[in-house]
Tab-separated table of C-alpha atoms in Angstrom:
chain	number	residue	atom	x	y	z
A	1	MET	CA	437.277	92.822	-10.145
A	2	SER	CA	437.617	89.381	-8.577
A	3	GLU	CA	434.699	86.938	-8.409
A	4	ASP	CA	434.204	87.464	-4.665
A	5	GLN	CA	434.286	91.254	-4.872
A	6	PHE	CA	431.212	93.463	-5.331
A	7	ASP	CA	431.025	96.759	-7.121
A	8	ALA	CA	429.268	98.131	-4.045
A	9	VAL	CA	428.369	96.988	-0.553
A	10	ILE	CA	425.600	98.947	1.171
A	11	VAL	CA	425.269	98.831	4.952
A	12	GLY	CA	421.645	99.279	6.015
A	13	GLY	CA	418.364	98.264	4.427
A	14	GLY	CA	416.354	101.397	5.123
A	15	ILE	CA	414.996	103.578	2.342
A	16	ALA	CA	418.385	105.084	1.449
A	17	GLY	CA	420.104	101.690	1.335
A	18	THR	CA	417.413	99.884	-0.629
A	19	VAL	CA	417.032	102.697	-3.169
A	20	ALA	CA	420.805	102.807	-3.685
A	21	GLY	CA	420.809	99.029	-4.169
A	22	TYR	CA	417.926	99.229	-6.622
A	23	LEU	CA	419.518	101.951	-8.760
A	24	LEU	CA	422.973	100.366	-8.849
A	25	ALA	CA	421.570	96.933	-9.716
A	26	LYS	CA	419.498	98.469	-12.526
A	27	GLU	CA	422.760	99.735	-14.013
A	28	GLY	CA	424.158	96.200	-13.971
A	29	LEU	CA	426.495	96.553	-11.004
A	30	GLN	CA	427.059	93.734	-8.532
A	31	VAL	CA	425.544	95.001	-5.307
A	32	ALA	CA	425.128	93.575	-1.809
A	33	VAL	CA	422.872	95.224	0.766
A	34	VAL	CA	423.592	94.093	4.325
A	35	GLU	CA	420.748	94.570	6.813
A	36	ARG	CA	420.939	93.757	10.519
A	37	GLY	CA	417.202	93.008	10.727
A	38	ASN	CA	415.533	89.940	9.291
A	39	TYR	CA	414.318	92.005	6.332
A	40	ALA	CA	414.481	95.604	5.168
A	41	GLY	CA	412.334	97.737	7.438
A	42	SER	CA	412.080	95.167	10.230
A	43	LYS	CA	413.643	97.563	12.743
A	44	ASN	CA	412.899	100.909	11.106
A	45	VAL	CA	410.848	103.453	13.013
A	46	THR	CA	409.291	106.629	11.664
A	47	GLY	CA	406.297	108.796	12.296
A	48	GLY	CA	405.115	107.413	9.011
A	49	ARG	CA	405.054	109.849	6.094
A	50	ILE	CA	406.880	109.961	2.768
A	51	TYR	CA	406.781	112.915	0.367
A	52	SER	CA	406.614	111.235	-3.020
A	53	HIS	CA	408.531	113.633	-5.287
A	54	SER	CA	411.991	112.053	-5.023
A	55	LEU	CA	410.869	108.415	-5.321
A	56	GLU	CA	408.408	109.340	-8.078
A	57	LYS	CA	411.384	110.370	-10.246
A	58	ILE	CA	412.971	106.961	-9.789
A	59	MET	CA	409.842	104.789	-9.815
A	60	PRO	CA	407.079	106.621	-11.699
A	61	ASP	CA	403.605	105.840	-10.331
A	62	PHE	CA	405.183	103.869	-7.480
A	63	ALA	CA	402.194	104.548	-5.213
A	64	GLN	CA	399.968	102.509	-7.532
A	65	GLU	CA	401.969	99.412	-6.604
A	66	ALA	CA	403.724	100.172	-3.333
A	67	PRO	CA	402.066	99.308	0.006
A	68	VAL	CA	401.447	102.917	0.993
A	69	GLU	CA	398.745	103.518	3.578
A	70	ARG	CA	396.800	106.724	2.874
A	71	LYS	CA	397.337	109.782	0.692
A	72	ILE	CA	397.614	112.808	2.985
A	73	THR	CA	395.001	115.394	2.060
A	74	ARG	CA	394.471	116.945	5.504
A	75	GLU	CA	397.122	118.803	7.515
A	76	LYS	CA	396.483	119.617	11.166
A	77	ILE	CA	398.792	121.539	13.505
A	78	SER	CA	397.900	121.954	17.169
A	79	LEU	CA	399.067	123.937	20.164
A	80	MET	CA	398.143	121.775	23.144
A	81	THR	CA	397.890	122.423	26.877
A	82	GLU	CA	396.884	119.873	29.509
A	83	GLU	CA	393.190	120.658	29.098
A	84	SER	CA	392.935	122.481	25.747
A	85	ASN	CA	393.866	122.196	22.096
A	86	VAL	CA	393.993	124.934	19.439
A	87	THR	CA	394.208	123.523	15.923
A	88	LEU	CA	394.863	124.790	12.401
A	89	ASP	CA	393.062	122.393	10.052
A	90	TYR	CA	393.816	122.503	6.320
A	91	TYR	CA	392.138	120.242	3.761
A	92	SER	CA	392.781	120.436	0.032
A	93	ASP	CA	392.757	118.199	-3.024
A	94	MET	CA	395.938	120.060	-4.018
A	95	LEU	CA	397.808	118.040	-1.382
A	96	GLY	CA	397.063	114.938	-3.422
A	97	ILE	CA	398.382	116.037	-6.818
A	98	GLN	CA	400.807	113.411	-8.155
A	99	GLY	CA	404.425	114.461	-7.808
A	100	SER	CA	403.692	116.756	-4.881
A	101	ASP	CA	401.635	114.305	-2.842
A	102	SER	CA	402.596	112.412	0.295
A	103	TYR	CA	401.571	109.157	1.926
A	104	SER	CA	401.453	107.631	5.362
A	105	VAL	CA	403.526	104.445	5.421
A	106	LEU	CA	404.407	101.620	7.761
A	107	ARG	CA	408.107	101.132	7.259
A	108	GLY	CA	408.162	97.416	7.997
A	109	VAL	CA	405.859	96.871	5.019
A	110	PHE	CA	407.067	99.655	2.746
A	111	ASP	CA	410.804	98.977	3.073
A	112	LYS	CA	410.255	95.270	2.484
A	113	TRP	CA	408.550	96.147	-0.803
A	114	LEU	CA	411.538	98.310	-1.750
A	115	GLN	CA	413.805	95.356	-0.957
A	116	GLU	CA	411.799	93.173	-3.306
A	117	LYS	CA	412.093	95.775	-6.075
A	118	ALA	CA	415.864	95.980	-5.545
A	119	GLU	CA	416.163	92.184	-5.608
A	120	GLU	CA	414.155	92.046	-8.835
A	121	ALA	CA	416.668	94.513	-10.294
A	122	GLY	CA	419.522	92.209	-9.285
A	123	ALA	CA	420.686	93.430	-5.859
A	124	MET	CA	421.657	90.800	-3.285
A	125	PHE	CA	420.273	91.256	0.233
A	126	ILE	CA	422.059	89.702	3.187
A	127	THR	CA	419.805	89.979	6.242
A	128	GLY	CA	420.185	89.182	9.923
A	129	ILE	CA	423.854	90.204	9.821
A	130	ARG	CA	425.563	92.921	11.849
A	131	ILE	CA	428.537	94.677	10.301
A	132	ASP	CA	431.301	94.960	12.895
A	133	ASP	CA	433.970	96.842	10.985
A	134	LEU	CA	435.306	98.019	7.647
A	135	ILE	CA	438.101	96.578	5.543
A	136	PHE	CA	440.988	99.024	5.108
A	137	ARG	CA	443.829	98.696	2.629
A	138	GLU	CA	446.294	101.474	1.919
A	139	GLY	CA	443.978	104.092	3.401
A	140	LYS	CA	440.929	102.978	1.383
A	141	VAL	CA	437.730	101.313	2.529
A	142	CYS	CA	437.526	98.036	0.614
A	143	GLY	CA	434.426	96.426	2.081
A	144	VAL	CA	432.943	95.285	5.375
A	145	ILE	CA	433.585	92.741	8.126
A	146	ALA	CA	430.824	90.708	9.786
A	147	GLY	CA	432.230	88.400	12.444
A	148	GLU	CA	434.769	86.232	10.654
A	149	ASP	CA	433.338	86.979	7.221
A	150	GLU	CA	434.385	89.717	4.824
A	151	LEU	CA	432.630	91.287	1.855
A	152	GLU	CA	434.961	93.180	-0.452
A	153	ALA	CA	433.785	96.014	-2.664
A	154	GLN	CA	435.088	98.824	-4.815
A	155	VAL	CA	432.909	101.237	-2.850
A	156	THR	CA	430.994	101.012	0.438
A	157	ILE	CA	427.844	103.040	1.098
A	158	LEU	CA	426.915	103.645	4.732
A	159	ALA	CA	423.150	103.828	5.177
A	160	ASP	CA	423.128	102.535	8.746
A	161	GLY	CA	421.037	105.247	10.393
A	162	VAL	CA	421.505	108.284	12.602
A	163	ASN	CA	423.736	106.459	15.085
A	164	SER	CA	426.165	105.260	12.413
A	165	LEU	CA	428.929	103.545	14.348
A	166	LEU	CA	430.810	102.849	11.120
A	167	ALA	CA	430.934	106.562	10.273
A	168	GLN	CA	432.216	107.116	13.793
A	169	LYS	CA	434.891	104.415	13.341
A	170	LEU	CA	436.003	106.181	10.197
A	171	GLY	CA	436.410	109.391	12.183
A	172	PHE	CA	433.764	111.064	10.041
A	173	ARG	CA	431.959	112.231	13.161
A	174	SER	CA	432.290	112.193	16.934
A	175	GLU	CA	429.692	111.088	19.473
A	176	LEU	CA	426.230	112.437	18.720
A	177	CYS	CA	425.524	115.843	20.248
A	178	PRO	CA	422.422	115.753	22.534
A	179	GLU	CA	421.126	118.951	20.902
A	180	HIS	CA	421.247	117.326	17.473
A	181	VAL	CA	419.160	114.207	18.098
A	182	ALA	CA	415.772	113.437	19.572
A	183	VAL	CA	414.267	110.321	21.097
A	184	GLY	CA	410.969	109.231	19.623
A	185	VAL	CA	408.483	106.544	20.663
A	186	LYS	CA	405.569	105.402	18.549
A	187	GLU	CA	402.573	103.134	18.812
A	188	VAL	CA	400.527	101.713	15.971
A	189	ILE	CA	396.930	101.315	17.096
A	190	GLU	CA	394.522	99.281	15.011
A	191	LEU	CA	390.984	100.578	14.463
A	192	PRO	CA	388.092	99.294	12.316
A	193	VAL	CA	388.205	101.109	8.976
A	194	PRO	CA	384.718	102.669	9.245
A	195	VAL	CA	385.540	103.941	12.738
A	196	LEU	CA	388.882	105.385	11.645
A	197	GLU	CA	387.388	107.104	8.614
A	198	ASP	CA	384.543	108.599	10.650
A	199	ARG	CA	386.801	109.885	13.423
A	200	PHE	CA	389.316	111.494	11.072
A	201	SER	CA	386.938	112.512	8.241
A	202	CYS	CA	388.763	110.345	5.699
A	203	ARG	CA	387.293	109.730	2.259
A	204	GLY	CA	388.414	106.649	0.351
A	205	ASN	CA	392.202	106.387	0.584
A	206	GLU	CA	392.605	109.915	1.998
A	207	GLY	CA	394.415	110.459	5.277
A	208	THR	CA	395.486	112.973	7.904
A	209	SER	CA	398.811	114.242	9.201
A	210	TRP	CA	398.533	115.859	12.643
A	211	LEU	CA	401.428	117.489	14.512
A	212	PHE	CA	401.311	118.848	18.075
A	213	ALA	CA	403.403	121.269	20.133
A	214	GLY	CA	403.089	121.822	23.862
A	215	THR	CA	402.139	119.217	26.447
A	216	PRO	CA	402.956	116.120	24.326
A	217	SER	CA	406.659	116.850	24.960
A	218	ALA	CA	405.990	118.227	28.473
A	219	GLY	CA	406.419	121.812	27.288
A	220	ARG	CA	409.966	121.223	26.051
A	221	VAL	CA	411.528	121.068	22.574
A	222	GLY	CA	409.748	118.280	20.748
A	223	GLY	CA	406.173	117.387	19.958
A	224	GLY	CA	403.557	114.796	19.182
A	225	PHE	CA	402.397	113.303	15.904
A	226	LEU	CA	399.507	111.270	14.557
A	227	TYR	CA	399.141	109.750	11.088
A	228	THR	CA	396.207	107.765	9.753
A	229	ASN	CA	396.991	104.446	8.070
A	230	LYS	CA	394.561	102.176	6.215
A	231	GLU	CA	393.450	100.238	9.280
A	232	SER	CA	395.408	101.908	12.074
A	233	ILE	CA	396.911	105.128	13.320
A	234	SER	CA	400.539	105.864	14.133
A	235	ILE	CA	400.828	108.038	17.226
A	236	GLY	CA	403.956	109.139	19.024
A	237	VAL	CA	406.054	111.706	20.822
A	238	VAL	CA	409.529	113.075	20.079
A	239	SER	CA	411.754	115.041	22.462
A	240	THR	CA	415.249	116.408	21.952
A	241	LEU	CA	417.797	114.416	23.954
A	242	SER	CA	419.285	117.518	25.556
A	243	GLU	CA	415.834	118.520	26.814
A	244	LEU	CA	415.037	115.142	28.339
A	245	VAL	CA	417.742	115.459	30.982
A	246	LYS	CA	416.207	118.757	32.116
A	247	GLY	CA	412.717	117.385	32.667
A	248	HIS	CA	411.001	114.909	34.950
A	249	LYS	CA	409.195	112.853	32.302
A	250	SER	CA	410.512	110.030	30.156
A	251	VAL	CA	409.415	109.868	26.527
A	252	PRO	CA	407.280	106.745	27.134
A	253	GLN	CA	405.487	108.601	29.926
A	254	MET	CA	404.967	111.581	27.632
A	255	LEU	CA	403.280	109.267	25.145
A	256	GLU	CA	401.022	107.762	27.794
A	257	ASP	CA	399.955	111.227	28.951
A	258	PHE	CA	399.456	112.348	25.345
A	259	LYS	CA	397.134	109.396	24.680
A	260	LYS	CA	395.053	110.333	27.748
A	261	HIS	CA	394.555	113.943	26.654
A	262	PRO	CA	390.814	114.747	26.375
A	263	VAL	CA	391.206	115.479	22.643
A	264	ILE	CA	393.196	112.324	21.859
A	265	GLU	CA	391.632	109.696	24.107
A	266	PRO	CA	388.271	109.520	22.260
A	267	LEU	CA	390.128	109.056	18.954
A	268	LEU	CA	391.829	105.932	20.294
A	269	LYS	CA	388.783	104.400	21.986
A	270	GLY	CA	388.384	100.727	21.133
A	271	GLY	CA	391.776	100.605	19.397
A	272	LYS	CA	394.183	97.665	19.658
A	273	LEU	CA	397.906	98.209	20.168
A	274	ILE	CA	399.772	96.219	17.503
A	275	GLU	CA	403.236	97.825	17.542
A	276	TYR	CA	405.460	99.770	19.946
A	277	SER	CA	408.856	101.122	18.981
A	278	GLY	CA	411.469	103.751	19.776
A	279	HIS	CA	414.339	105.344	17.888
A	280	LEU	CA	416.826	108.205	17.670
A	281	VAL	CA	415.870	110.959	15.213
A	282	PRO	CA	418.325	113.390	13.540
A	283	GLU	CA	417.221	116.954	14.333
A	284	GLY	CA	420.362	119.073	14.079
A	285	GLY	CA	419.988	120.082	10.457
A	286	LEU	CA	423.054	121.310	8.602
A	287	LYS	CA	425.178	121.443	11.769
A	288	MET	CA	425.035	117.694	12.338
A	289	ILE	CA	426.072	116.611	8.830
A	290	PRO	CA	429.343	114.695	9.268
A	291	LYS	CA	432.035	114.060	6.719
A	292	ILE	CA	430.251	111.994	4.081
A	293	ILE	CA	432.993	111.136	1.560
A	294	GLY	CA	436.175	109.108	1.939
A	295	ASN	CA	438.405	106.814	-0.072
A	296	GLY	CA	436.003	104.119	-1.246
A	297	VAL	CA	433.131	105.179	1.010
A	298	LEU	CA	430.022	107.408	0.965
A	299	VAL	CA	427.411	108.189	3.640
A	300	VAL	CA	423.699	108.643	2.864
A	301	GLY	CA	420.316	109.186	4.505
A	302	ASP	CA	419.972	109.536	8.272
A	303	ALA	CA	423.594	108.458	8.699
A	304	ALA	CA	424.502	111.701	6.920
A	305	GLY	CA	422.047	113.740	9.019
A	306	PHE	CA	419.755	114.453	6.080
A	307	CYS	CA	416.537	115.256	7.948
A	308	ILE	CA	414.584	118.442	8.654
A	309	ASN	CA	411.950	119.101	11.320
A	310	LEU	CA	410.155	122.353	10.529
A	311	GLY	CA	407.504	122.033	13.198
A	312	TYR	CA	404.743	122.016	10.576
A	313	ALA	CA	406.440	119.297	8.490
A	314	VAL	CA	408.987	116.565	9.147
A	315	ARG	CA	411.086	115.400	6.206
A	316	GLY	CA	413.564	112.569	6.081
A	317	MET	CA	412.467	109.875	3.654
A	318	ASP	CA	412.541	112.127	0.583
A	319	PHE	CA	416.069	113.181	1.603
A	320	ALA	CA	417.041	109.520	1.994
A	321	VAL	CA	415.858	108.722	-1.534
A	322	ALA	CA	417.547	111.737	-3.131
A	323	SER	CA	420.851	111.283	-1.267
A	324	ALA	CA	420.908	107.636	-2.374
A	325	GLU	CA	420.355	108.745	-5.973
A	326	CYS	CA	423.227	111.233	-5.710
A	327	ALA	CA	425.510	108.573	-4.234
A	328	VAL	CA	424.650	106.199	-7.073
A	329	LYS	CA	425.544	108.847	-9.653
A	330	ALA	CA	428.916	109.256	-7.951
A	331	VAL	CA	429.534	105.491	-7.875
A	332	LEU	CA	428.677	105.139	-11.562
A	333	ALA	CA	431.067	107.967	-12.433
A	334	ALA	CA	433.774	106.378	-10.275
A	335	LYS	CA	433.299	102.993	-11.925
A	336	GLU	CA	433.577	104.499	-15.385
A	337	ALA	CA	436.781	106.294	-14.395
A	338	GLU	CA	438.002	103.325	-12.301
A	339	ASN	CA	438.748	105.836	-9.584
A	340	TYR	CA	437.204	105.456	-6.107
A	341	SER	CA	439.423	107.965	-4.351
A	342	GLU	CA	438.026	110.564	-2.002
A	343	SER	CA	438.947	113.352	-4.391
A	344	PHE	CA	437.067	111.759	-7.279
A	345	LEU	CA	434.058	110.844	-5.145
A	346	GLN	CA	433.659	114.533	-4.289
A	347	CYS	CA	431.271	114.517	-7.231
A	348	TYR	CA	428.777	113.091	-4.697
A	349	GLN	CA	428.911	116.445	-2.905
A	350	THR	CA	428.385	118.213	-6.221
A	351	PHE	CA	425.324	116.109	-7.005
A	352	LEU	CA	423.947	116.797	-3.527
A	353	SER	CA	424.581	120.532	-3.846
A	354	ASN	CA	422.697	120.629	-7.140
A	355	SER	CA	419.730	118.770	-5.651
A	356	PHE	CA	417.097	119.938	-3.184
A	357	VAL	CA	418.908	118.030	-0.428
A	358	MET	CA	421.697	120.495	0.309
A	359	LYS	CA	419.737	123.487	-0.924
A	360	ASP	CA	417.002	122.796	1.647
A	361	MET	CA	419.477	121.853	4.389
A	362	ILE	CA	421.237	125.192	3.873
A	363	HIS	CA	417.994	127.138	3.544
A	364	TYR	CA	416.645	125.830	6.865
A	365	GLN	CA	419.955	125.667	8.736
A	366	LYS	CA	418.926	128.265	11.338
A	367	PHE	CA	415.608	126.671	12.266
A	368	PRO	CA	416.859	123.964	14.697
A	369	HIS	CA	418.706	126.679	16.648
A	370	PHE	CA	415.569	128.847	16.626
A	371	LEU	CA	413.613	126.017	18.276
A	372	GLU	CA	416.338	125.472	20.871
A	373	GLU	CA	416.465	129.122	21.896
A	374	THR	CA	412.677	129.645	21.839
A	375	PRO	CA	411.193	127.276	24.450
A	376	ARG	CA	408.109	129.524	24.581
A	377	ILE	CA	406.859	127.710	21.457
A	378	PHE	CA	406.329	124.602	23.561
A	379	ALA	CA	404.890	126.153	26.733
A	380	ALA	CA	403.948	129.835	26.744
A	381	TYR	CA	402.462	130.040	23.258
A	382	PRO	CA	400.150	127.010	23.590
A	383	ARG	CA	398.910	128.482	26.883
A	384	MET	CA	398.422	131.929	25.313
A	385	ALA	CA	396.492	130.460	22.369
A	386	ALA	CA	394.257	128.420	24.666
A	387	ASP	CA	393.525	131.378	26.924
A	388	MET	CA	392.676	133.613	23.967
A	389	MET	CA	390.272	131.005	22.592
A	390	ALA	CA	388.641	130.782	26.024
A	391	GLU	CA	388.038	134.532	25.941
A	392	LEU	CA	386.243	134.132	22.612
A	393	PHE	CA	384.013	131.190	23.371
A	394	ILE	CA	383.312	131.069	27.114
A	395	MET	CA	380.162	132.955	28.174
A	396	ASN	CA	379.783	133.200	31.971
A	397	GLY	CA	377.169	135.889	32.471
A	398	GLN	CA	379.702	138.602	33.265
A	399	PRO	CA	379.449	141.909	31.351
A	400	ALA	CA	381.340	141.717	28.062
A	401	GLN	CA	384.742	143.376	27.812
A	402	PRO	CA	386.269	144.832	24.647
A	403	LEU	CA	387.708	141.958	22.619
A	404	MET	CA	391.052	143.686	22.040
A	405	LYS	CA	391.463	144.281	25.763
A	406	ASN	CA	390.807	140.604	26.516
A	407	MET	CA	393.221	139.425	23.834
A	408	MET	CA	395.992	141.835	24.794
A	409	LYS	CA	395.785	140.683	28.402
A	410	HIS	CA	397.142	137.281	27.368
A	411	VAL	CA	399.578	138.705	24.836
A	412	LYS	CA	401.123	140.849	27.577
A	413	GLU	CA	401.674	137.766	29.727
A	414	VAL	CA	404.228	136.631	27.160
A	415	GLY	CA	405.255	140.118	26.119
A	416	LEU	CA	404.413	141.907	22.896
A	417	THR	CA	408.081	142.651	22.188
A	418	THR	CA	409.016	139.031	22.894
A	419	ILE	CA	406.337	137.772	20.496
A	420	ALA	CA	407.456	140.186	17.786
A	421	LYS	CA	411.092	139.121	18.181
A	422	ASP	CA	410.192	135.424	18.110
A	423	ALA	CA	408.032	135.912	15.021
A	424	TRP	CA	410.814	137.792	13.256
A	425	LYS	CA	413.436	135.166	14.127
A	426	GLY	CA	411.099	132.366	13.140
A	427	VAL	CA	410.302	133.865	9.755
A	428	ARG	CA	413.969	134.575	9.060
A	429	SER	CA	414.971	131.010	9.973
A	430	LEU	CA	412.497	129.714	7.375
């Protein structure tokens, strides 16, 4: 290897890119991570939650040092109409057990910490640079091109996000399918700590994850989210791109309406907006995974479509970490064999298949389609739940009716057979 050539060049300083840089540098490889922002995480957007299990394997006890916000010990899932909200609220210390815990995070802070850890291990970060193209020689990717500059490498790892233009240039994927991606907008709203902890029943460093279906996405495929941070909350709305063209509301307008909901507005009272951001989110599951292996090149994280939205949980960061780890194993094997061909790098696919990444992607492959073909989840079912709760709790002086009769009245509005079919399909897709 020449003096101006790296063992690996990584495009993108998100979680997948920084973890890959950290692991490769720890093994003594010469690594460059190229990030378009001014620092890792400067342009990253997420609802704000990381499941710790995959990073815990790589950095034991990382949460003791990392700038995580709050440990999630309360899960809330709501079906929301314009005037009502029906919520499942689950609290348990079991959610906080190390190795199976999760944390709210602010990516601008968290990713920057990961960058520092990777730099301490020996990785070089080149920030504020956009990669325009890839270097090709004899059918192999040999590095990257930024303007008039070139960085050569034995292997290039693409960690440049869901809209990976480099993967598209390679022919690994075509234009993104509207059904496979969503548009999300998020605000970070600062609140005094005592106020935040009182409003969300937080103890110490405990926090809440709250997901919503129904009116936040205007009754279409998508939803709202809220995560408690140390001194702020992250609140936002996500809607599938294909659904947006059918409706009359933009995602920013959905967020404004969501914030004004009678359940949400009091929670934000007195808060100060400190961040506003928007981003594309991979939602297609297994169907949107592109080709991820080529001669001298691997694709990881969101760029590879490794993300799952299950309605009750959204996972992406743990997949980013694990896919980066699998890619690093493949690079180390390739370096030892001095073979960076596509056929040899297929071991990356083997490592992925043996990890939870592909096993979970395969297991949940039918769920995105279930959401697409069941719009009732986002309109009819929230309305049915709200109406049934009204029957239980509203007393108006009229003679009481049999409870079953009152409940079945609202069930029949959707259709008992329809509900049974949806429940069966939903369970099977999970």
